[in-house]
PDB file of C-alpha atoms and ligand atoms in Angstrom:
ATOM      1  CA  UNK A1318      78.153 148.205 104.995  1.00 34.00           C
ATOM      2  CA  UNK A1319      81.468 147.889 103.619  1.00 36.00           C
ATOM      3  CA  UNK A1320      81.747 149.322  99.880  1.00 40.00           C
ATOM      4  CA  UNK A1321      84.017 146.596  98.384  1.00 40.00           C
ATOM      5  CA  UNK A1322      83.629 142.857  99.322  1.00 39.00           C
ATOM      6  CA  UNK A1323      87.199 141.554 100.241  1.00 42.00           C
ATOM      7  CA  UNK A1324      87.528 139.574  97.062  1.00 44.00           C
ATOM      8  CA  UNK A1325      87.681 142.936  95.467  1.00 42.00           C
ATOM      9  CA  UNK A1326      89.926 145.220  97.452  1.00 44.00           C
ATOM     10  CA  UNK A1327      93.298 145.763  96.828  1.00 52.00           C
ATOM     11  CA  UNK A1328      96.208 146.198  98.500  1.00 49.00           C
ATOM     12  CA  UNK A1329      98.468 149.525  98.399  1.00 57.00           C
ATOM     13  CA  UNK A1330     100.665 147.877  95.992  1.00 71.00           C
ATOM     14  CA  UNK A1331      97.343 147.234  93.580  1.00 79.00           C
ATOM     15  CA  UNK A1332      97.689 143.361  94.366  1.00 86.00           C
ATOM     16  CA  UNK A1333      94.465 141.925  94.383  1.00 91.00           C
ATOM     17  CA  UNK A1334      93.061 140.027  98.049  1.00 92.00           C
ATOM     18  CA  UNK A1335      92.128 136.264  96.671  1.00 96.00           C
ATOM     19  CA  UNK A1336      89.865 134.343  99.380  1.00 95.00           C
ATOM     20  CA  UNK A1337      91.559 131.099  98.087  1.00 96.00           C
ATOM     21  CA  UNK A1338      94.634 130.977  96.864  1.00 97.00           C
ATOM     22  CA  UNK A1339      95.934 127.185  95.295  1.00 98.00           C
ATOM     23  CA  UNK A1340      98.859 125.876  97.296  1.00 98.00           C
ATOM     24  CA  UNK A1341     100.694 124.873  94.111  1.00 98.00           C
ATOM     25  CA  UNK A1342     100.214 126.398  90.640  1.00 98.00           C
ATOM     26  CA  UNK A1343     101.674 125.015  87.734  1.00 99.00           C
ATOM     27  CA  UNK A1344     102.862 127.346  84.776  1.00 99.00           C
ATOM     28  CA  UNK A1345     103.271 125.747  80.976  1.00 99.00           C
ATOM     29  CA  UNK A1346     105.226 128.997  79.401  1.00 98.00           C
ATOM     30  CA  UNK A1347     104.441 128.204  75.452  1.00 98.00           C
ATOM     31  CA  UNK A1348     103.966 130.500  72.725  1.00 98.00           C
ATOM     32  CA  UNK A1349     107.371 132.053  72.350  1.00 98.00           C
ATOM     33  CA  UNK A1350     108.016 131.171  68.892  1.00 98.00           C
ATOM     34  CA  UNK A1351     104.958 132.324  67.557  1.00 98.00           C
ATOM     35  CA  UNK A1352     105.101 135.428  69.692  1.00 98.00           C
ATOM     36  CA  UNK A1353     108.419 136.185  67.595  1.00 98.00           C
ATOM     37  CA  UNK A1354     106.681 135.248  64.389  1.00 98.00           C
ATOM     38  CA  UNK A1355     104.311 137.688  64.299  1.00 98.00           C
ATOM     39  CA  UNK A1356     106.936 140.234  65.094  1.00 98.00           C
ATOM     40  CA  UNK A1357     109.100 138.800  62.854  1.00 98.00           C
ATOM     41  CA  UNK A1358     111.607 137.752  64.867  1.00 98.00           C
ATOM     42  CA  UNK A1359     114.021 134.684  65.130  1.00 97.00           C
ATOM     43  CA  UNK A1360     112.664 132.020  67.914  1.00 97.00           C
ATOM     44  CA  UNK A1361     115.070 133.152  70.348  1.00 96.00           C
ATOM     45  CA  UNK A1362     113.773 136.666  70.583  1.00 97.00           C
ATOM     46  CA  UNK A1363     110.511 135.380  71.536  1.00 98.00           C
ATOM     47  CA  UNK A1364     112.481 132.746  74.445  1.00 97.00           C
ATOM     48  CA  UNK A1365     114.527 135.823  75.414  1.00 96.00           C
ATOM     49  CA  UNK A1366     111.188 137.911  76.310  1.00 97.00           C
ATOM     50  CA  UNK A1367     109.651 134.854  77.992  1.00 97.00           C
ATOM     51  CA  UNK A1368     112.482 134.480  79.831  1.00 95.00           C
ATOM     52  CA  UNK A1369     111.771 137.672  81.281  1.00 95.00           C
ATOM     53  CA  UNK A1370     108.201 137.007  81.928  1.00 97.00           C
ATOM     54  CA  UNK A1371     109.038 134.127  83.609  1.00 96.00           C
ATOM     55  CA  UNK A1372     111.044 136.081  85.741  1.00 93.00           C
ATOM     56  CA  UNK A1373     108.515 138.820  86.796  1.00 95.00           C
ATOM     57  CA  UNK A1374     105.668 135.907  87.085  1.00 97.00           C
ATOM     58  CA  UNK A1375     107.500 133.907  89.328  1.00 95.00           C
ATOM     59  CA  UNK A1376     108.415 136.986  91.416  1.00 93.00           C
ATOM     60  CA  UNK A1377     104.670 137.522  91.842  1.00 95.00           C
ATOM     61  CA  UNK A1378     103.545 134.335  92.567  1.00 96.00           C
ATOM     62  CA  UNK A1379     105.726 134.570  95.606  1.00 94.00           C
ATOM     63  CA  UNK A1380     104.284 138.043  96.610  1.00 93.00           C
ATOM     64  CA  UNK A1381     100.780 136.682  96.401  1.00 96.00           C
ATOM     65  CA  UNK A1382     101.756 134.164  98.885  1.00 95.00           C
ATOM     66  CA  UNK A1383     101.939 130.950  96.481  1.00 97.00           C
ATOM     67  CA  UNK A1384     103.812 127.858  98.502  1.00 97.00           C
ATOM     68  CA  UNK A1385     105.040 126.418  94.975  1.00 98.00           C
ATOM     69  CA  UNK A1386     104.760 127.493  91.158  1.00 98.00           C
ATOM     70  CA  UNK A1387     106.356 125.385  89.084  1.00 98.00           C
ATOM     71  CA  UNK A1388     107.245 126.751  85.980  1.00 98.00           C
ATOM     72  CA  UNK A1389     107.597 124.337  82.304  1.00 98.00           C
ATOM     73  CA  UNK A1390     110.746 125.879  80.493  1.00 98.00           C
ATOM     74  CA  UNK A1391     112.220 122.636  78.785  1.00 98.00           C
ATOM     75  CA  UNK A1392     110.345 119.238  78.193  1.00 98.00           C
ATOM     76  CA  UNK A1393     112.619 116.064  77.659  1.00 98.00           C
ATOM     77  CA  UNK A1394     110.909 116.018  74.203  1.00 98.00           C
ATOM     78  CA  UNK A1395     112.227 119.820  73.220  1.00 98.00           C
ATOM     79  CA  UNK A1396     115.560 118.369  72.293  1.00 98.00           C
ATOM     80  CA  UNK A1397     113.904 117.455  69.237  1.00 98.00           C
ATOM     81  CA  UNK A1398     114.131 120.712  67.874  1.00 98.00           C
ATOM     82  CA  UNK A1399     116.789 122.380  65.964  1.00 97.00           C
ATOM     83  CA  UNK A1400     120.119 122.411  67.568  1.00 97.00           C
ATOM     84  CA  UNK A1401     119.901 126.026  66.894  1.00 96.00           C
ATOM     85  CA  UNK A1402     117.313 126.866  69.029  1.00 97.00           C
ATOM     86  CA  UNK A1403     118.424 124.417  71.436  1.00 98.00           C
ATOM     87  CA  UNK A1404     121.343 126.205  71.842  1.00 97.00           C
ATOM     88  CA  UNK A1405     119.707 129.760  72.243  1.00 96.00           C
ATOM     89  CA  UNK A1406     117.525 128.225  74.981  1.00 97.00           C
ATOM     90  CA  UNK A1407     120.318 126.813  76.896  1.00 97.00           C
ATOM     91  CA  UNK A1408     122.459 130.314  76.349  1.00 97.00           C
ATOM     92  CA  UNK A1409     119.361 131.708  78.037  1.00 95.00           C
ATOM     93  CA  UNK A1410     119.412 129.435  81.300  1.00 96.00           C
ATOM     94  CA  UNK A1411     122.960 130.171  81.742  1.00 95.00           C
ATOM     95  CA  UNK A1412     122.610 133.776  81.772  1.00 93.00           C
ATOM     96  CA  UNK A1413     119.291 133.530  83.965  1.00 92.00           C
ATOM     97  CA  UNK A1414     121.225 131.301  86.736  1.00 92.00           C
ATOM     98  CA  UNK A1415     124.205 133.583  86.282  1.00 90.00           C
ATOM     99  CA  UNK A1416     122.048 136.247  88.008  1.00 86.00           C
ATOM    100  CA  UNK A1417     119.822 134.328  89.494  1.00 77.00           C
ATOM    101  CA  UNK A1418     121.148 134.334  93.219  1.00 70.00           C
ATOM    102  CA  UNK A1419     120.849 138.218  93.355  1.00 74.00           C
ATOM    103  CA  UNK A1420     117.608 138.161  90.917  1.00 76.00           C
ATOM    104  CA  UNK A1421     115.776 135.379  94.075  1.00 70.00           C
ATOM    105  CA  UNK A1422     117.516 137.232  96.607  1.00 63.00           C
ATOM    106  CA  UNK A1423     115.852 140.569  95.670  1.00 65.00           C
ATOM    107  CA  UNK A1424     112.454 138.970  95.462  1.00 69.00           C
ATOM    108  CA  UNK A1425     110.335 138.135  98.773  1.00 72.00           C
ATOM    109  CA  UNK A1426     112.867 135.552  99.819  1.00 89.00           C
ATOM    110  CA  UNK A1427     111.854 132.607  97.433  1.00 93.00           C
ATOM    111  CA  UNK A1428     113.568 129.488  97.189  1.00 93.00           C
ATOM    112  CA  UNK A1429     114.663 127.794  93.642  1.00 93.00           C
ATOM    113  CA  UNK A1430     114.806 124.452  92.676  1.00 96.00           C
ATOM    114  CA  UNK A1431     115.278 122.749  89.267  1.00 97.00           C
ATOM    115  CA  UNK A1432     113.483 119.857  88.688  1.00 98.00           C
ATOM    116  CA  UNK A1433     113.972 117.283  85.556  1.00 98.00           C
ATOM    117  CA  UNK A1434     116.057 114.695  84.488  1.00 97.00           C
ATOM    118  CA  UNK A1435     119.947 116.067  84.696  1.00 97.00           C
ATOM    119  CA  UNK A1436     121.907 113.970  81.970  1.00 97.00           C
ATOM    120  CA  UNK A1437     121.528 116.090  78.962  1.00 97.00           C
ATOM    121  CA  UNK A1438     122.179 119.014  80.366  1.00 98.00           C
ATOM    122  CA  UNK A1439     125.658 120.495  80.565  1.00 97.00           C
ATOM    123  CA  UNK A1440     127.658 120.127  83.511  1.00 98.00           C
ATOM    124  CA  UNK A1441     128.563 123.876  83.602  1.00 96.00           C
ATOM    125  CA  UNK A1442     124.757 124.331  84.072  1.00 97.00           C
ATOM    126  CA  UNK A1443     124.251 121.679  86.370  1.00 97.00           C
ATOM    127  CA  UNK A1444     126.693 123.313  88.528  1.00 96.00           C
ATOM    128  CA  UNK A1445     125.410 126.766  88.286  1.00 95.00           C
ATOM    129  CA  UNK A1446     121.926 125.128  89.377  1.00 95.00           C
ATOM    130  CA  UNK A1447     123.205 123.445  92.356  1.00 96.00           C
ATOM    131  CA  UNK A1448     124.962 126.567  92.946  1.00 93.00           C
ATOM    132  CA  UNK A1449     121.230 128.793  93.139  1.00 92.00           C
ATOM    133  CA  UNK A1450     119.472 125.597  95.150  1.00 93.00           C
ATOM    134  CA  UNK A1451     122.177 125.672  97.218  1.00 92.00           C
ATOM    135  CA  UNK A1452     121.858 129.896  98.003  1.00 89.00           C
ATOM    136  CA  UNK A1453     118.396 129.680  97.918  1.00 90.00           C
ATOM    137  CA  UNK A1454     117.682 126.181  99.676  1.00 91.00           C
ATOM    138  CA  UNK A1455     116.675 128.367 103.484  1.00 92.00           C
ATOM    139  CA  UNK A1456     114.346 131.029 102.313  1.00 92.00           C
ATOM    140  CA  UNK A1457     111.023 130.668 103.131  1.00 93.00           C
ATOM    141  CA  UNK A1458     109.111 132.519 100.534  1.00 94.00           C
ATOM    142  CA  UNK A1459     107.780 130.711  97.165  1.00 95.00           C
ATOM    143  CA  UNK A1460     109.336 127.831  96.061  1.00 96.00           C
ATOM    144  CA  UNK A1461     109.710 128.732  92.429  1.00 96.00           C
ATOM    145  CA  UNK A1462     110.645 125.034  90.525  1.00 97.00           C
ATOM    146  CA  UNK A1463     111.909 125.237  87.282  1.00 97.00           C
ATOM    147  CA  UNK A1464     111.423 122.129  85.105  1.00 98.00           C
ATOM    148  CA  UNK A1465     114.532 121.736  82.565  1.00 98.00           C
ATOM    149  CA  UNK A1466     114.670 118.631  80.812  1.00 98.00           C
ATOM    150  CA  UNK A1467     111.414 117.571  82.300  1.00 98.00           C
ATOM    151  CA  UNK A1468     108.674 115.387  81.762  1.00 98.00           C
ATOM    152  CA  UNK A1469     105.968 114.361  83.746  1.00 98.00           C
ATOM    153  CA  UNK A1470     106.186 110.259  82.413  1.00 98.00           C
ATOM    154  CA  UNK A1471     110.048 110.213  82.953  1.00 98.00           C
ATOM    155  CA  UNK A1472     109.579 111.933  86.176  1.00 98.00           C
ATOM    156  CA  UNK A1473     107.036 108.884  87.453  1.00 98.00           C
ATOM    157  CA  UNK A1474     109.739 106.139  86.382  1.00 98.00           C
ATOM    158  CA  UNK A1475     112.613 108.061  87.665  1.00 97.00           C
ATOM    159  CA  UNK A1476     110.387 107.966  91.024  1.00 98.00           C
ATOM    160  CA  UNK A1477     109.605 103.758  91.060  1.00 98.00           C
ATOM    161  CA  UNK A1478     113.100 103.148  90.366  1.00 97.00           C
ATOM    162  CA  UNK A1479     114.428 105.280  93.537  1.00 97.00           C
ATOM    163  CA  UNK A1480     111.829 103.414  95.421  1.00 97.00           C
ATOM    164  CA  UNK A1481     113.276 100.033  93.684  1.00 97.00           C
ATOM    165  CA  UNK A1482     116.347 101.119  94.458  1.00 97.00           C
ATOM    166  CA  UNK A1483     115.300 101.410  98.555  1.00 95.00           C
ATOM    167  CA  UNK A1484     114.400  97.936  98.069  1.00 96.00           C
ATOM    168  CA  UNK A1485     110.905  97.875  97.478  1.00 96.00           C
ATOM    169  CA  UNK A1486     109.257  95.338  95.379  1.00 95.00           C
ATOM    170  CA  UNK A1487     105.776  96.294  95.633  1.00 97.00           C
ATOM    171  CA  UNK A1488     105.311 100.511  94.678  1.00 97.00           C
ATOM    172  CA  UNK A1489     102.401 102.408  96.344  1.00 98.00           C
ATOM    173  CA  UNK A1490     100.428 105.485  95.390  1.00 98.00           C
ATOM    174  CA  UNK A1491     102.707 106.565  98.425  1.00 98.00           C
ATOM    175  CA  UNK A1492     106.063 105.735  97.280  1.00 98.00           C
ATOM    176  CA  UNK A1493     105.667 107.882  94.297  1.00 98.00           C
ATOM    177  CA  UNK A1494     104.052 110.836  95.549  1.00 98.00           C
ATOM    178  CA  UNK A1495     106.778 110.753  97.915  1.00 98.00           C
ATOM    179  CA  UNK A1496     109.672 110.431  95.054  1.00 98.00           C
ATOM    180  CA  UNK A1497     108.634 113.173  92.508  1.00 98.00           C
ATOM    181  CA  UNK A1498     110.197 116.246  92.196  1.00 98.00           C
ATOM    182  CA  UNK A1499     107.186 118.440  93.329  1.00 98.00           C
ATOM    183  CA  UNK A1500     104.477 118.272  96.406  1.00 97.00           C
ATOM    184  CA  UNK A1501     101.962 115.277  94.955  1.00 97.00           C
ATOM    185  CA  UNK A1502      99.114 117.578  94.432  1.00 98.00           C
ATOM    186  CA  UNK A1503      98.732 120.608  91.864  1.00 98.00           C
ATOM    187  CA  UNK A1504      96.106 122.809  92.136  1.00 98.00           C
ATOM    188  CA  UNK A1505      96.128 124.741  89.265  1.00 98.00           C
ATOM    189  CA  UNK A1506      97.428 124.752  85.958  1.00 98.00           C
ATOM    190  CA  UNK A1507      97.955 127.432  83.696  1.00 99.00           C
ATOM    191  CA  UNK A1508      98.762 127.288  80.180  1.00 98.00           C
ATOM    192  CA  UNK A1509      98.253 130.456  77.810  1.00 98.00           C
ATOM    193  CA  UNK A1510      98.887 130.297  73.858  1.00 98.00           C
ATOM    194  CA  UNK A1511      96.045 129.212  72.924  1.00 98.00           C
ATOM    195  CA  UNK A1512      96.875 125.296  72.908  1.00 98.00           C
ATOM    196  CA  UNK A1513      94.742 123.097  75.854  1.00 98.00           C
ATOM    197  CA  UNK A1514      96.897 120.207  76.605  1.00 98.00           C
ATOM    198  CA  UNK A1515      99.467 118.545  79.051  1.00 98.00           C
ATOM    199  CA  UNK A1516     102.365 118.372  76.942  1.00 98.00           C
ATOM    200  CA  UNK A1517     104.144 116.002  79.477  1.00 98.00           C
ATOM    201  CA  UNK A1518     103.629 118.181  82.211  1.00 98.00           C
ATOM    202  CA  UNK A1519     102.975 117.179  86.010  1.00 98.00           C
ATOM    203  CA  UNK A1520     101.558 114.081  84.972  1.00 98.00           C
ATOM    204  CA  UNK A1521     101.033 113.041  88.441  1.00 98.00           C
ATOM    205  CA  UNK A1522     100.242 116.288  90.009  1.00 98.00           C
ATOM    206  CA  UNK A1523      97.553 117.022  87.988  1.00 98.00           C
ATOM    207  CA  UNK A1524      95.074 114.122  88.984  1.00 98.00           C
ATOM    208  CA  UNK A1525      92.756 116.266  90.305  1.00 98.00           C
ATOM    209  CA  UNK A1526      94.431 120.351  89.059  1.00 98.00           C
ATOM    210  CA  UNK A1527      91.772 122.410  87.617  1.00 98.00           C
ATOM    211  CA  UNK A1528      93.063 124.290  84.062  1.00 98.00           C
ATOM    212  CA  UNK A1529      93.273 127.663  83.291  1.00 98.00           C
ATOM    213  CA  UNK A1530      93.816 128.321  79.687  1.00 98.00           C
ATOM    214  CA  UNK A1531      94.178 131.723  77.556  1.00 98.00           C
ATOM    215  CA  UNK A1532      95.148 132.816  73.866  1.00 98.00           C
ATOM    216  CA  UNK A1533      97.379 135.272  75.369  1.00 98.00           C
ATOM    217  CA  UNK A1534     101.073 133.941  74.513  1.00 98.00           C
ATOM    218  CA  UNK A1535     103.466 133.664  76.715  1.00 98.00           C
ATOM    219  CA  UNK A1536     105.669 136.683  76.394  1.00 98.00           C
ATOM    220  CA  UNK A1537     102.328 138.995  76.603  1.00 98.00           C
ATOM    221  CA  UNK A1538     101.403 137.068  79.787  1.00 98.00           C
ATOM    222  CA  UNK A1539     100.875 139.956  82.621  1.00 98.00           C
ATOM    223  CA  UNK A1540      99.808 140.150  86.192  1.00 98.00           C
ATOM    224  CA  UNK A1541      96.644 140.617  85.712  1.00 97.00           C
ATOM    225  CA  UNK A1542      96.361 137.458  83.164  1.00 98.00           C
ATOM    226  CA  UNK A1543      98.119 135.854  86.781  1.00 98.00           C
ATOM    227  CA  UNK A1544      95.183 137.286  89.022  1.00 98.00           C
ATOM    228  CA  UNK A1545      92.712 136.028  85.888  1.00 98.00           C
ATOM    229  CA  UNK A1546      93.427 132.425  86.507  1.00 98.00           C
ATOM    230  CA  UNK A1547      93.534 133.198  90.034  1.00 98.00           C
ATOM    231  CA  UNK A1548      90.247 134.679  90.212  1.00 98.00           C
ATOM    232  CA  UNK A1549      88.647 131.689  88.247  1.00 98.00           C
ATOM    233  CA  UNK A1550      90.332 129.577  90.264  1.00 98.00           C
ATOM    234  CA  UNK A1551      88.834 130.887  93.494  1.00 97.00           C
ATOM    235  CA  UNK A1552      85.142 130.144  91.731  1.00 97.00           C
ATOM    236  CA  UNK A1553      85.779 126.372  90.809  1.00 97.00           C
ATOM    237  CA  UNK A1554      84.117 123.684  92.857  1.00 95.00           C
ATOM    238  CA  UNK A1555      86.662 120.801  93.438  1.00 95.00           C
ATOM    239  CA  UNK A1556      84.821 117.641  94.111  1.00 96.00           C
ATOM    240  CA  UNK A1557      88.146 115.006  94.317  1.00 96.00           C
ATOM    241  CA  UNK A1558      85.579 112.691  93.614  1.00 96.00           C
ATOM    242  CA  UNK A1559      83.532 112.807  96.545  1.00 96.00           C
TER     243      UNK A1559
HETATM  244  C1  LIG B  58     107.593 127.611  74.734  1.00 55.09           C
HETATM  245  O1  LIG B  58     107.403 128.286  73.553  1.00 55.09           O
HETATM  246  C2  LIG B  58     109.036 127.449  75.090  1.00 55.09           C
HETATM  247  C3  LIG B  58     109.552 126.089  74.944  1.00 55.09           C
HETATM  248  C4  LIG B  58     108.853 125.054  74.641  1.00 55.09           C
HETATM  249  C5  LIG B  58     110.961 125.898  75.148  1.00 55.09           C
HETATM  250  P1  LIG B  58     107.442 127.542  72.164  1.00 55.09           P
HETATM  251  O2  LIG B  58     108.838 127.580  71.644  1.00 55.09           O
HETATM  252  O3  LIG B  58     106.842 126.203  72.252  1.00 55.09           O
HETATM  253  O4  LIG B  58     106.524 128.497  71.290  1.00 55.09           O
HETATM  254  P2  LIG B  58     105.463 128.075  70.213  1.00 55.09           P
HETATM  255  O5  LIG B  58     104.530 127.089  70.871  1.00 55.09           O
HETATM  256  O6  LIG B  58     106.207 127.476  69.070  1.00 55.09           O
HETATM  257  O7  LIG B  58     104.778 129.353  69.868  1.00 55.09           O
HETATM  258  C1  LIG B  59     105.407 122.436  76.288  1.00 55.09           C
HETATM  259  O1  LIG B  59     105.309 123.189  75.141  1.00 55.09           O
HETATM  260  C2  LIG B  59     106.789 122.543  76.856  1.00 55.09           C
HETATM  261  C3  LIG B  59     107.128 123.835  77.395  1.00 55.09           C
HETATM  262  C4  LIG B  59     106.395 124.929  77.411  1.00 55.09           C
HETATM  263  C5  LIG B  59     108.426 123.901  77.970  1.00 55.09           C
HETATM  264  P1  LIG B  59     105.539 122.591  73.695  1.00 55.09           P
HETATM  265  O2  LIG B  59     105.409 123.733  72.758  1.00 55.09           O
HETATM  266  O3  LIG B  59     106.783 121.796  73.639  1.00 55.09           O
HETATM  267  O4  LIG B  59     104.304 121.584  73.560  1.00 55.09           O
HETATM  268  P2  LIG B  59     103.563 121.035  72.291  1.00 55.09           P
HETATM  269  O5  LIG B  59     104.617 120.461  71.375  1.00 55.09           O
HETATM  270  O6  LIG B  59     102.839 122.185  71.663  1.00 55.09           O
HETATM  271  O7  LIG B  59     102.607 120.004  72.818  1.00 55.09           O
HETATM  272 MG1  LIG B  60     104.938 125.494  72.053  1.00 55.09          MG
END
């Protein structure tokens, strides 16, 4: 008789084995200003260090095997705060694409795409993202989406009016699950902090997405919080209905 069931092995690298893993996982990275108000800190401290947990989470979503983790860094509505911090969390996007063809490249071949609505942003940014899509766009490993300027209702009209714009006069289910910026189904979404809500977020995708929520915040969100959600996740019974 074997000692450990498989669901609680690990591999070598102390990865745990997950039975079933969801196809796409959805990420809502919030808490970064109070993370730097207990310290203290300004804001931008706190979207500095999530910055960098966004990097090593992404990473590891591809190691696990994930097809697609998309990742909430900037909702449409987030231009309603201060210019100030604003600013900082634009400075930060720049300096993450800046190394973020060598930063992909060194992690388990994973693809990156931005998805979100593009006027707003800069077009020195625009061009550094269509610079990473563009390295990245052959890999096979995770396809890590960053949403910048997103939000899940203008992503649904930005998808009837490309199908408008085909022609169509009469939209199907079809026509926008095949318009939005992600696959049309998300299996699982995470969102620590402490707050249990959409915010915007995968509006579409989430029809039918079982939630994973934690008081952790964002910048204290680890691995292990990672294999948490994935380990509930594996336990849920999804019914779609039927
Ligand atoms: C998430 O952290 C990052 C963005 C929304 C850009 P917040 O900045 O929302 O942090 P809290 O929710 O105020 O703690
Ligand atoms: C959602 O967080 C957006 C991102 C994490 C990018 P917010 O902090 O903007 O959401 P609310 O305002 O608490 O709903
Ligand atoms: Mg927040």
């Amino acid at each position: 008789m074997a000692l450990f069931s498989k669901k609680n092995s690990t591999a070598q690298s102390g990865r745990p084995d997950f039975d079933i893993l969801p196809e796409h996982v959805g990420i809502i990275m919030d808490g970064n200003g109070r993370w730097a108000k207990k310290r203290g800190l300004p804001r931008s401290a706190g979207h500095k260090a999530g910055a960098e947990v966004f990097r090593n989470i992404s990473k590891e979503c591809g190691r696990l095997g994930i097809k697609h983790a998309t990742f909430y860094a900037f909702s449409t509505e987030n231009w309603r705060r201060p210019k100030e911090e604003v600013d900082a969390l634009m400075r930060l996007f720049k300096e993450y694409l800046l190394e973020a063809k060598a930063d992909i490249a060194a992690a388990e071949n994973n693809k990156l795409r931005f998805i979100g609505e593009r006027e707003g942003i800069s077009d020195e940014l625009l061009r550094l993202m269509d610079e990473a899509e563009e390295d990245t766009k052959n890999n096979t490993g995770c396809e890590i989406m960053l949403a910048v300027n997103y939000g899940g209702r203008q992503e649904i009209v930005s998808a009837v009016n490309k199908s408008l714009r085909e022609g169509k006069t009469q939209i199907t289910e079809q026509d926008i699950s095949d318009n939005i910026y992600t696959v049309p189904e998300c299996d699982l979404i995470i969102r620590p902090s402490g707050e249990e809500r959409l915010s915007n977020f995968l509006l579409w995708q989430a029809a039918y997405s079982e939630f994973w929520y934690s008081d952790v915040l964002w910048p204290d969100f680890t691995n292990e919080d990672l294999y948490s959600a994935l380990r509930e996740f594996e336990k849920r019974n999804r019914r779609f209905g039927g």
